[in-house]
PDB file of N, CA and C in Angstrom:
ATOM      1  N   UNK D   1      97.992 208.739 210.703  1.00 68.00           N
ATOM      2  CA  UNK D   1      99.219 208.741 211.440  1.00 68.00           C
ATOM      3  C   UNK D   1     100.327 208.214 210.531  1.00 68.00           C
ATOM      4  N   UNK D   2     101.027 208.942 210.338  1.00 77.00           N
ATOM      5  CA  UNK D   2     102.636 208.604 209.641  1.00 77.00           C
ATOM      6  C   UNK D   2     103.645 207.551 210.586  1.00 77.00           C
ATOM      7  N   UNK D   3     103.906 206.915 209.530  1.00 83.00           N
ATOM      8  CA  UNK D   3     104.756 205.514 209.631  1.00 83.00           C
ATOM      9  C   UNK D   3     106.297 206.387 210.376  1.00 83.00           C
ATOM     10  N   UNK D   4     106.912 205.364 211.260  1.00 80.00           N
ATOM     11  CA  UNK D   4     108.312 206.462 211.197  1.00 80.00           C
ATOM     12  C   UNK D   4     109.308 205.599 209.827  1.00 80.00           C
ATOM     13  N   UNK D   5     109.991 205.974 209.751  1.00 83.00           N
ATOM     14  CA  UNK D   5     110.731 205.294 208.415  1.00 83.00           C
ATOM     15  C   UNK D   5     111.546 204.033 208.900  1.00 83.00           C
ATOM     16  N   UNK D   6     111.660 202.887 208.283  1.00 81.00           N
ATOM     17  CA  UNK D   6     112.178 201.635 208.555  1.00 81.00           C
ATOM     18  C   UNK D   6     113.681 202.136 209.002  1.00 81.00           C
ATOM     19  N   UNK D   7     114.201 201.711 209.794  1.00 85.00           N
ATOM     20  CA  UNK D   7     115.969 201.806 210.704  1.00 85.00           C
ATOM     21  C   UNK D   7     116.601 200.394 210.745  1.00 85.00           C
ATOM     22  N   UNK D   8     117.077 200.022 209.879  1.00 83.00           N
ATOM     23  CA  UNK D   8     117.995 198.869 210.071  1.00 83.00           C
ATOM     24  C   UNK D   8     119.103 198.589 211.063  1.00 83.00           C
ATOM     25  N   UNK D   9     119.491 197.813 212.034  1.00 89.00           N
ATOM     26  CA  UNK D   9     120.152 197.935 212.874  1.00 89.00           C
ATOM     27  C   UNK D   9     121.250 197.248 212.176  1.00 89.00           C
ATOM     28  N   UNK D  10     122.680 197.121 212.769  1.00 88.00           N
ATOM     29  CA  UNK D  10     123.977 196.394 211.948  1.00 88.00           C
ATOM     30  C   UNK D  10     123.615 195.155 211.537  1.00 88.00           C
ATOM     31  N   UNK D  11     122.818 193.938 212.381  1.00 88.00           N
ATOM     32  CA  UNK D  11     122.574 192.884 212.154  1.00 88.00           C
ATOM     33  C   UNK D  11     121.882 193.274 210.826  1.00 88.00           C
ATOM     34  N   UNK D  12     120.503 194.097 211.089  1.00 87.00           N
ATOM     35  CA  UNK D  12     119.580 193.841 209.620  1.00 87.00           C
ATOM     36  C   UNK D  12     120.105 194.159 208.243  1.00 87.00           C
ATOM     37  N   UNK D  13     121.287 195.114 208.667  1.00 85.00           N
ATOM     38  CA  UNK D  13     122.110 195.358 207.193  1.00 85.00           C
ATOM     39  C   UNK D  13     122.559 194.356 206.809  1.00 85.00           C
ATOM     40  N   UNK D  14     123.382 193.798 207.652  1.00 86.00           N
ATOM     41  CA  UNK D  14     124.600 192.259 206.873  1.00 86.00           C
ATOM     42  C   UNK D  14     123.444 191.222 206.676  1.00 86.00           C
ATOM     43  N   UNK D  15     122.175 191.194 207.060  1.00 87.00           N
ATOM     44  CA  UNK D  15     120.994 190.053 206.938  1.00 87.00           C
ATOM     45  C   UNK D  15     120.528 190.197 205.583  1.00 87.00           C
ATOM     46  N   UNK D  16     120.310 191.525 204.942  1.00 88.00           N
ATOM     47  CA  UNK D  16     119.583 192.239 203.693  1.00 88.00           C
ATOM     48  C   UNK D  16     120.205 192.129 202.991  1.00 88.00           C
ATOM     49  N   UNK D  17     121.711 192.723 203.260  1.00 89.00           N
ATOM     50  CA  UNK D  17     122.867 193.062 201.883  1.00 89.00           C
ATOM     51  C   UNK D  17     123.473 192.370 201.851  1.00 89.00           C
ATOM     52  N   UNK D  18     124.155 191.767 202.816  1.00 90.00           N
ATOM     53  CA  UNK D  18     126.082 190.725 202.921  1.00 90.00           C
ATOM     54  C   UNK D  18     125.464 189.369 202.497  1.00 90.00           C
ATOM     55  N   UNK D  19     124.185 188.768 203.292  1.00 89.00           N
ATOM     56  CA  UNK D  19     123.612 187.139 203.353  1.00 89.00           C
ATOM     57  C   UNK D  19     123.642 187.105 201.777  1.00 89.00           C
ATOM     58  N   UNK D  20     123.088 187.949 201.081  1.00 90.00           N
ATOM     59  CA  UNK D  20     122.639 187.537 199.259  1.00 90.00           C
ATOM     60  C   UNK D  20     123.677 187.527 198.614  1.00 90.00           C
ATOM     61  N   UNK D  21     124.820 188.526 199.226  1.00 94.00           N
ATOM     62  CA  UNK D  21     125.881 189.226 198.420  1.00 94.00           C
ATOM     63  C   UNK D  21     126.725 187.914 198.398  1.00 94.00           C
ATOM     64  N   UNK D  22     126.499 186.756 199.505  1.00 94.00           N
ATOM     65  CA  UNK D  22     127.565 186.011 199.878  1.00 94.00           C
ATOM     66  C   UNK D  22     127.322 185.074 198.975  1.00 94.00           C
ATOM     67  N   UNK D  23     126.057 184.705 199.282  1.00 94.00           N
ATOM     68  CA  UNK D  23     125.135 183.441 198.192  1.00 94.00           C
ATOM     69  C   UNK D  23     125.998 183.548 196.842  1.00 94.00           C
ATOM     70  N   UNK D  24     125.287 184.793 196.258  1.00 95.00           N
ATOM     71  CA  UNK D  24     125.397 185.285 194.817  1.00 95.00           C
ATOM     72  C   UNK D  24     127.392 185.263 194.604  1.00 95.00           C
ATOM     73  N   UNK D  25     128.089 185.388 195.605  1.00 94.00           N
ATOM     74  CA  UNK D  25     129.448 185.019 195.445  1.00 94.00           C
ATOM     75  C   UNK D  25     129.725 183.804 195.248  1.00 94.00           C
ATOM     76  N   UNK D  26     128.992 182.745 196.147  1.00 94.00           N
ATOM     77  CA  UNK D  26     129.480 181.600 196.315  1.00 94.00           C
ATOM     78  C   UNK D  26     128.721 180.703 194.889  1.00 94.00           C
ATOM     79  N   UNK D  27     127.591 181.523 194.493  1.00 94.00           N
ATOM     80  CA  UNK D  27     127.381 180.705 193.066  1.00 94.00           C
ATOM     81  C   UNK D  27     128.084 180.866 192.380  1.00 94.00           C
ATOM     82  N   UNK D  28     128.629 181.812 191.981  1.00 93.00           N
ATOM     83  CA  UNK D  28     129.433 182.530 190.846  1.00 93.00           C
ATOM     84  C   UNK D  28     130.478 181.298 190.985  1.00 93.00           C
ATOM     85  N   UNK D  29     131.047 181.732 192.047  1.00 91.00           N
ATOM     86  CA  UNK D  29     132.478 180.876 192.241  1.00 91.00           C
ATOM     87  C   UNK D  29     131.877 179.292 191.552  1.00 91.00           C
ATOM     88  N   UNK D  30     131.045 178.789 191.887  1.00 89.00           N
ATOM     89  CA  UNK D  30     130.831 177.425 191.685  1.00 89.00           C
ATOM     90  C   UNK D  30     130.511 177.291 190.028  1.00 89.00           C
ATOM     91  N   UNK D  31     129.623 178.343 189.300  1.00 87.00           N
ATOM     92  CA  UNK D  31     129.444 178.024 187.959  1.00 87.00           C
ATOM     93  C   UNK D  31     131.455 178.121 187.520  1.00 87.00           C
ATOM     94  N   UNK D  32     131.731 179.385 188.161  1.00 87.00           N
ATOM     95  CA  UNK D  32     132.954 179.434 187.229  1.00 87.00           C
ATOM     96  C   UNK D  32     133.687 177.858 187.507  1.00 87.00           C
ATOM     97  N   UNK D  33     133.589 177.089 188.272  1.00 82.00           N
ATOM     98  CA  UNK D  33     134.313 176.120 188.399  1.00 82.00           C
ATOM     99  C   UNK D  33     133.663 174.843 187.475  1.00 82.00           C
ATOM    100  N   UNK D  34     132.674 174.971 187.491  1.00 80.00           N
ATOM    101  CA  UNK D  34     131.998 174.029 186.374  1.00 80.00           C
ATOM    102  C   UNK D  34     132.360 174.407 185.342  1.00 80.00           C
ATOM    103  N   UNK D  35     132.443 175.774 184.846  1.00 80.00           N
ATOM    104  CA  UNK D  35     133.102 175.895 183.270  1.00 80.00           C
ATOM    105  C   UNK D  35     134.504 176.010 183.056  1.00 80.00           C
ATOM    106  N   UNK D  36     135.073 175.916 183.825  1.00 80.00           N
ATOM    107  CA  UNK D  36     136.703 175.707 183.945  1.00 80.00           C
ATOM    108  C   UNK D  36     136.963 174.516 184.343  1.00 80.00           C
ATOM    109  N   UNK D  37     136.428 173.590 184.368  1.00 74.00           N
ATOM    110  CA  UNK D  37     136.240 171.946 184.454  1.00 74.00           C
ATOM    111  C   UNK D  37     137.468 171.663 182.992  1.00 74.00           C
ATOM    112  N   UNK D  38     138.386 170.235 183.363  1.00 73.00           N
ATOM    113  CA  UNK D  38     138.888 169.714 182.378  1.00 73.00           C
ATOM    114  C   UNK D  38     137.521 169.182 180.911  1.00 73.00           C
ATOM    115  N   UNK D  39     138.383 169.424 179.977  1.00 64.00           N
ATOM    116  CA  UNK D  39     137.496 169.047 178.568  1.00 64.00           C
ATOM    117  C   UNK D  39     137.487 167.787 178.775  1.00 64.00           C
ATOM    118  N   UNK D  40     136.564 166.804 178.587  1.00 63.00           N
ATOM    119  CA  UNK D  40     136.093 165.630 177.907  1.00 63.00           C
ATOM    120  C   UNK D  40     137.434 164.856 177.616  1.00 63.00           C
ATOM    121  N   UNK D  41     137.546 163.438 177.457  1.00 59.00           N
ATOM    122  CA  UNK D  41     138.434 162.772 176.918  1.00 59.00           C
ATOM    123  C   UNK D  41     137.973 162.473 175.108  1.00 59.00           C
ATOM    124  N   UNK D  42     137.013 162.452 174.643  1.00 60.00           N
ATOM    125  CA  UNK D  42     137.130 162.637 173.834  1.00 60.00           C
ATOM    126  C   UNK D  42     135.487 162.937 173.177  1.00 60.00           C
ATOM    127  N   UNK D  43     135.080 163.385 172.053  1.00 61.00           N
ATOM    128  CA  UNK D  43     133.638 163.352 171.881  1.00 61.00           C
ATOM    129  C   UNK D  43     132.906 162.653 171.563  1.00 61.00           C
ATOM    130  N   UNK D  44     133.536 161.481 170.874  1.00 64.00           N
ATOM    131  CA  UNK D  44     133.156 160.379 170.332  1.00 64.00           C
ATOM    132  C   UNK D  44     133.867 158.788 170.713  1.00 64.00           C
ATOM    133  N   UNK D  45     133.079 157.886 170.475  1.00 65.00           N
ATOM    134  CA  UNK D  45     133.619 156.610 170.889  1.00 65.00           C
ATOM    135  C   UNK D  45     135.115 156.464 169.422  1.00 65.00           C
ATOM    136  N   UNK D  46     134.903 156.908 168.354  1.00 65.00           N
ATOM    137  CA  UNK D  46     135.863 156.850 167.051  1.00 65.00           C
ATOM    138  C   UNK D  46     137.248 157.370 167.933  1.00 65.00           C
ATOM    139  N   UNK D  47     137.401 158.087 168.743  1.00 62.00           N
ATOM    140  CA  UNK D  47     138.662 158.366 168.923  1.00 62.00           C
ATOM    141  C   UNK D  47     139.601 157.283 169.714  1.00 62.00           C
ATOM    142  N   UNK D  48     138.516 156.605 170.444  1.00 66.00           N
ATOM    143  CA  UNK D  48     138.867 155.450 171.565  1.00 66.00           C
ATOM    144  C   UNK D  48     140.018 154.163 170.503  1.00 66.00           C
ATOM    145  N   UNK D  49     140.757 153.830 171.985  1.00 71.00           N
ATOM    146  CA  UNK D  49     140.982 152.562 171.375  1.00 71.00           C
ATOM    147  C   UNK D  49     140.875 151.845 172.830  1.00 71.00           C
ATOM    148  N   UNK D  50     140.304 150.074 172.292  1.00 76.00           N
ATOM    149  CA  UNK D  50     140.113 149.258 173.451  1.00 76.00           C
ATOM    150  C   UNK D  50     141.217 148.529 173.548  1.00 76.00           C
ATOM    151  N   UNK D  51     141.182 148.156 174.414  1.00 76.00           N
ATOM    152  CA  UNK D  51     142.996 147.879 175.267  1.00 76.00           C
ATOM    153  C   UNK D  51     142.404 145.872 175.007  1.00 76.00           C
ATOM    154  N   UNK D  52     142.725 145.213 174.496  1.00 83.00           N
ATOM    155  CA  UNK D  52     143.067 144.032 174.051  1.00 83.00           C
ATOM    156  C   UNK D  52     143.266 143.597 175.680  1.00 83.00           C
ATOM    157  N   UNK D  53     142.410 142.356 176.279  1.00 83.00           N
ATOM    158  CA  UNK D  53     142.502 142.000 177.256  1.00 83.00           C
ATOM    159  C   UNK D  53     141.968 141.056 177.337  1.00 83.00           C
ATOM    160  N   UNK D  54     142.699 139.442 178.129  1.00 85.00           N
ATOM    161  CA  UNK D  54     141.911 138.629 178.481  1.00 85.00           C
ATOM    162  C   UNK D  54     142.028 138.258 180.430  1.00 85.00           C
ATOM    163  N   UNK D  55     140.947 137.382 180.567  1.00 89.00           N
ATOM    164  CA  UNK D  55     140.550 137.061 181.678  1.00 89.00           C
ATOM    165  C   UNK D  55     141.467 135.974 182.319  1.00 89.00           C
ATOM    166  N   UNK D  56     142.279 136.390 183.270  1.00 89.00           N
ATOM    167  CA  UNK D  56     143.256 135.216 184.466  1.00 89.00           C
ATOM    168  C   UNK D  56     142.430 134.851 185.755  1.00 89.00           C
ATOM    169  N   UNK D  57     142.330 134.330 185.839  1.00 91.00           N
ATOM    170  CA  UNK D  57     141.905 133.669 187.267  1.00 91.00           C
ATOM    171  C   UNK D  57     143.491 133.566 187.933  1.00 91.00           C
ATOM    172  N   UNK D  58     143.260 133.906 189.562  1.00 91.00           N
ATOM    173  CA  UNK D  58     144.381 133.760 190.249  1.00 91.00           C
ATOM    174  C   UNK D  58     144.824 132.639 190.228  1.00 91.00           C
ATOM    175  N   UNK D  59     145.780 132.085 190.466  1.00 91.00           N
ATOM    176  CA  UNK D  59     146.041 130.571 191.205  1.00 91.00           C
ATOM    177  C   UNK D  59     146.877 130.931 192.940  1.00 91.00           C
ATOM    178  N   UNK D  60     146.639 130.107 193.578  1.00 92.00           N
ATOM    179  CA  UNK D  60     146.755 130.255 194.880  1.00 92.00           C
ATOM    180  C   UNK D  60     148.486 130.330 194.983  1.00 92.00           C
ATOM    181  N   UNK D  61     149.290 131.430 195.209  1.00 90.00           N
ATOM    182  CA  UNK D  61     151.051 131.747 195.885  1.00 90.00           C
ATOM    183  C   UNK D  61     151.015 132.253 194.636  1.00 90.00           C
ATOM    184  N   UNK D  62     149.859 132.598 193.110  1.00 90.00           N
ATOM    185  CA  UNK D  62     150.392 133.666 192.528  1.00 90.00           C
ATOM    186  C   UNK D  62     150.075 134.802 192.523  1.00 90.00           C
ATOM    187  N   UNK D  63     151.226 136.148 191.779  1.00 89.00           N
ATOM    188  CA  UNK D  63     151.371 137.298 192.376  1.00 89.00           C
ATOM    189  C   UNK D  63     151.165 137.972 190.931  1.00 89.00           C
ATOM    190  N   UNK D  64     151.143 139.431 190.995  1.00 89.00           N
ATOM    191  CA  UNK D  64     150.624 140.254 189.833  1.00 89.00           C
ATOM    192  C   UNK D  64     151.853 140.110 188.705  1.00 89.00           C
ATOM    193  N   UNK D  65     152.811 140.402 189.604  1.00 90.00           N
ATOM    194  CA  UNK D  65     154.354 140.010 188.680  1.00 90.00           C
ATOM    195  C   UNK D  65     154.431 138.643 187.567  1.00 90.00           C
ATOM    196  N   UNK D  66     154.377 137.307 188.882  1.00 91.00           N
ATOM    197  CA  UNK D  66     153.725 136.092 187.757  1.00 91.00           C
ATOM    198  C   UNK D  66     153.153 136.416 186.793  1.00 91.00           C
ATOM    199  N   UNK D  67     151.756 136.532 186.494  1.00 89.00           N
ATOM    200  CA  UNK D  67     150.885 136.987 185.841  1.00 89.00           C
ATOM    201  C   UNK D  67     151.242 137.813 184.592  1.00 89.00           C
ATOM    202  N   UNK D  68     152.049 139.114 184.951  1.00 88.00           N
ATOM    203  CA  UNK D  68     152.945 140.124 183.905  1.00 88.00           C
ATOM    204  C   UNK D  68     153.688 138.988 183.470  1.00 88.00           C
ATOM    205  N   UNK D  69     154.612 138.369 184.155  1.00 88.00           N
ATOM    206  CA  UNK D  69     155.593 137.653 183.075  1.00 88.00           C
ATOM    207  C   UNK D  69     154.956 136.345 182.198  1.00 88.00           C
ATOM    208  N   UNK D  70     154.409 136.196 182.863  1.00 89.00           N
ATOM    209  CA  UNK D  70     153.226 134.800 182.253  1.00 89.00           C
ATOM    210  C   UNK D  70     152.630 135.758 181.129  1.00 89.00           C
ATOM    211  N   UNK D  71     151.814 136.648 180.983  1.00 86.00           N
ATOM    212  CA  UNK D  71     151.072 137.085 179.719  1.00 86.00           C
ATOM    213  C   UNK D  71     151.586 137.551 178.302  1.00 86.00           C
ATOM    214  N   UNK D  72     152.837 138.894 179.398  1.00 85.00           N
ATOM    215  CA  UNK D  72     153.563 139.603 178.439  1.00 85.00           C
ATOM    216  C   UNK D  72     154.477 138.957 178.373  1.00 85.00           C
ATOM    217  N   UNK D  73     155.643 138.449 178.362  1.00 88.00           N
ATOM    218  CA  UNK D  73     156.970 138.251 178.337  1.00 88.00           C
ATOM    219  C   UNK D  73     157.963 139.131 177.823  1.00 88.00           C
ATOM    220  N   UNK D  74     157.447 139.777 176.826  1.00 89.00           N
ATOM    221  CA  UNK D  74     157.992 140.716 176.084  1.00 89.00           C
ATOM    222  C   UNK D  74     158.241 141.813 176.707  1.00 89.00           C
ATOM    223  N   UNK D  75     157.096 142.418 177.636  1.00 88.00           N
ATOM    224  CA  UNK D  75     156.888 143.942 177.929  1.00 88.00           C
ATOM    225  C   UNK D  75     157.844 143.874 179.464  1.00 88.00           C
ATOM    226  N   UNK D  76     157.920 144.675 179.878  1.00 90.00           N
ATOM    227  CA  UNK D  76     158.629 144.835 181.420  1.00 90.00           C
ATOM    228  C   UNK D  76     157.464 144.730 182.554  1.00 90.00           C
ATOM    229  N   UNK D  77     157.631 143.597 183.186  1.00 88.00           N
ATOM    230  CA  UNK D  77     156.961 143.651 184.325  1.00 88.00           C
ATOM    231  C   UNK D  77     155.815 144.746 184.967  1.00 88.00           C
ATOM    232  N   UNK D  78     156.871 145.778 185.188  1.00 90.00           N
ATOM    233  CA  UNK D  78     156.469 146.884 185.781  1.00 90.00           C
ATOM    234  C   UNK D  78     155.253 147.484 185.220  1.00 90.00           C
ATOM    235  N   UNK D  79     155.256 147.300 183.955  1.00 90.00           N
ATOM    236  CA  UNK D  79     154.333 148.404 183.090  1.00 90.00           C
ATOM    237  C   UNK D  79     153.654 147.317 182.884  1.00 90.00           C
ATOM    238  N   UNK D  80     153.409 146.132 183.199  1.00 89.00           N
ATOM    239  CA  UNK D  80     152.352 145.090 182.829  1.00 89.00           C
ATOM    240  C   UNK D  80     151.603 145.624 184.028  1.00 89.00           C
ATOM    241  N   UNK D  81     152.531 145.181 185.417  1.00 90.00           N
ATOM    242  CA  UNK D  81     151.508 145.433 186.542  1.00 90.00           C
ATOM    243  C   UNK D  81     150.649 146.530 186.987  1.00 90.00           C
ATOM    244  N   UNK D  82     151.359 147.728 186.282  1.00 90.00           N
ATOM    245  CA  UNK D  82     150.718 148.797 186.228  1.00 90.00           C
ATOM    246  C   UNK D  82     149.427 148.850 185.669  1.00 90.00           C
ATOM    247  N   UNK D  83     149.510 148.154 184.302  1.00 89.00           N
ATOM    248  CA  UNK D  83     147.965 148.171 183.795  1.00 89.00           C
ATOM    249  C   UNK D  83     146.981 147.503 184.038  1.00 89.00           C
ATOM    250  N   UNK D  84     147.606 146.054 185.051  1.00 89.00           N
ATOM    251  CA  UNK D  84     146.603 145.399 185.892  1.00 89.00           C
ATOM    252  C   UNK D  84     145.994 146.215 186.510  1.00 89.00           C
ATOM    253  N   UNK D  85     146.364 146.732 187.213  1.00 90.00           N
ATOM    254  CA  UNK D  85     146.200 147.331 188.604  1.00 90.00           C
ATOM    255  C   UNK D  85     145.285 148.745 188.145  1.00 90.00           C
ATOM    256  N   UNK D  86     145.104 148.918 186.724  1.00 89.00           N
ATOM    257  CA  UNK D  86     144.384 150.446 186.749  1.00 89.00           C
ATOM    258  C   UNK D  86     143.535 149.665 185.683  1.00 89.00           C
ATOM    259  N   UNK D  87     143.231 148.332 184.989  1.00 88.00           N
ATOM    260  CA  UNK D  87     142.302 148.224 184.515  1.00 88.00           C
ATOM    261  C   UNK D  87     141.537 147.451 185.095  1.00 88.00           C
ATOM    262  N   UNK D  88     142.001 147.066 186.391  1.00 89.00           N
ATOM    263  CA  UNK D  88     140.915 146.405 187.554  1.00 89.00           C
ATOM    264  C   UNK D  88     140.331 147.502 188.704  1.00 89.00           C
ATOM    265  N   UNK D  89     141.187 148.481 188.551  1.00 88.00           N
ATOM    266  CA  UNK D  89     140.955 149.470 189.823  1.00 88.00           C
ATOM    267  C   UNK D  89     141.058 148.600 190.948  1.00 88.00           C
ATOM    268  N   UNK D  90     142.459 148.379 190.882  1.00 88.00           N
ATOM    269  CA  UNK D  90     142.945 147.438 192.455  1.00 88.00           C
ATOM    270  C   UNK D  90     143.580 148.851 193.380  1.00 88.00           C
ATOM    271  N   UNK D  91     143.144 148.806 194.211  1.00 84.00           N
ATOM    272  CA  UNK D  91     143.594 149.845 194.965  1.00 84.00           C
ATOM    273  C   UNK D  91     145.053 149.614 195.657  1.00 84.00           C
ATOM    274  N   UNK D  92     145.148 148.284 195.468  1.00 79.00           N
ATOM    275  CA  UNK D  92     146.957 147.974 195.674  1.00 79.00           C
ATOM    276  C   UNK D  92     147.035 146.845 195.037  1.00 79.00           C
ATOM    277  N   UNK D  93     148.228 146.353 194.834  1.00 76.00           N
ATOM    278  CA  UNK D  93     148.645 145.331 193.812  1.00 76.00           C
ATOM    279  C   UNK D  93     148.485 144.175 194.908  1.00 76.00           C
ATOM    280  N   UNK D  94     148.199 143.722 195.815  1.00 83.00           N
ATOM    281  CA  UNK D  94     147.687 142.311 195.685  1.00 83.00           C
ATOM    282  C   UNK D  94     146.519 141.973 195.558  1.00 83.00           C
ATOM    283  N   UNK D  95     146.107 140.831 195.292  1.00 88.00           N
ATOM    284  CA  UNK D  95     145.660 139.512 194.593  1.00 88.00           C
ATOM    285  C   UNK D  95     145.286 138.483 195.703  1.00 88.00           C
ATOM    286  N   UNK D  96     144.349 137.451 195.421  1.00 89.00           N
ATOM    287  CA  UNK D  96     143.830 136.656 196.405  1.00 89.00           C
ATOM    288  C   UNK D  96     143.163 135.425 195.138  1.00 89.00           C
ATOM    289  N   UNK D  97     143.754 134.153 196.003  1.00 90.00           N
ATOM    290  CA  UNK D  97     143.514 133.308 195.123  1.00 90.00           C
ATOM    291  C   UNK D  97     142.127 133.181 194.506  1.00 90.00           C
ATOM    292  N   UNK D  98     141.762 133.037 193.404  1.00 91.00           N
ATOM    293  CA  UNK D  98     139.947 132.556 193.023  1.00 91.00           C
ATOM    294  C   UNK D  98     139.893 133.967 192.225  1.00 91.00           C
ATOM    295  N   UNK D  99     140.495 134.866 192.847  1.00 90.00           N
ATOM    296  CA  UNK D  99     140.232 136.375 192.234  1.00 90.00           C
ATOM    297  C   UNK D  99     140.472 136.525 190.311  1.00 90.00           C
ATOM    298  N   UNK D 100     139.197 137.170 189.688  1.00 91.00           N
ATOM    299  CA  UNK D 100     139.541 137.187 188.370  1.00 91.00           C
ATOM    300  C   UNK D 100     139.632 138.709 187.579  1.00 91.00           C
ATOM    301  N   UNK D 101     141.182 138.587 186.781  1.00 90.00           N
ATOM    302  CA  UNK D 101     141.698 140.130 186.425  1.00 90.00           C
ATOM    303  C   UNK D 101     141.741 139.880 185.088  1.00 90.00           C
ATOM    304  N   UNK D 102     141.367 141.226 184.349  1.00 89.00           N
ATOM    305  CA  UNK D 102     141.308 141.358 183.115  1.00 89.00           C
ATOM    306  C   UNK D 102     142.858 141.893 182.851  1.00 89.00           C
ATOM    307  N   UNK D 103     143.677 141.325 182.128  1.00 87.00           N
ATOM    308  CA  UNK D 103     145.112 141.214 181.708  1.00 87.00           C
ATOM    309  C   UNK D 103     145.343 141.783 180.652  1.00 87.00           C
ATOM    310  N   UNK D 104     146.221 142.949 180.277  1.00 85.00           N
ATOM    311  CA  UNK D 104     146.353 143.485 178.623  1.00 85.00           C
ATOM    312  C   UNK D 104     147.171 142.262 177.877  1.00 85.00           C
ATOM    313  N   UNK D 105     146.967 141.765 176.434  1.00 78.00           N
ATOM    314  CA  UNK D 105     147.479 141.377 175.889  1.00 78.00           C
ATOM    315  C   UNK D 105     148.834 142.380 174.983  1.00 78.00           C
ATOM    316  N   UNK D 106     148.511 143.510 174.872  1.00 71.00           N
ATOM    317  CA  UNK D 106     149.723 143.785 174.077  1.00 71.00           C
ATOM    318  C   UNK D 106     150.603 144.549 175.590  1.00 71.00           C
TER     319      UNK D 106
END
């Protein structure tokens, strides 16, 4: 007795063809985004330079500003506190007494 021939209904088409077709899209998309990723900061540690920093302990009513004018005197405030604040990864510029921040010297 002969088979009748397989009949895909609309569902079994988009199940067979579209489900893989979608996959196989959505990888693509994702490698291409891994290789279109920003380059590296650099390849080697030789390119680095380390940022000159020492250790403040808070004192209790002082503020990041203090601190900038207390270390740097020279540099502008602003750009002192700035580098507090991104070489501690403070998610906002205050401070709490006892608290200890690594301070750029230059």
């Amino acid at each position: 007795m002969a088979q009748a021939p397989l009949r895909l209904t609309r569902r079994g088409r988009f199940v067979f063809f579209g489900l893989p077709l979608m996959l196989l899209a959505v990888l693509l998309l994702s490698l291409a985004g891994f290789l279109n990723a920003p380059a590296k900061a650099a390849d080697s540690s030789a390119g680095l330079s380390l940022t000159p920093t020492v250790t403040v302990t808070v004192q209790p009513g002082e503020s990041l500003w203090a601190i900038a004018g207390a270390v740097a005197p020279e540099r502008d405030p602003r750009d002192v506190v700035a580098d507090i604040v991104q070489l501690n990864n403070l998610g906002d510029p205050r401070v709490i007494s006892g608290q200890q921040l690594f301070v750029p010297t230059k």
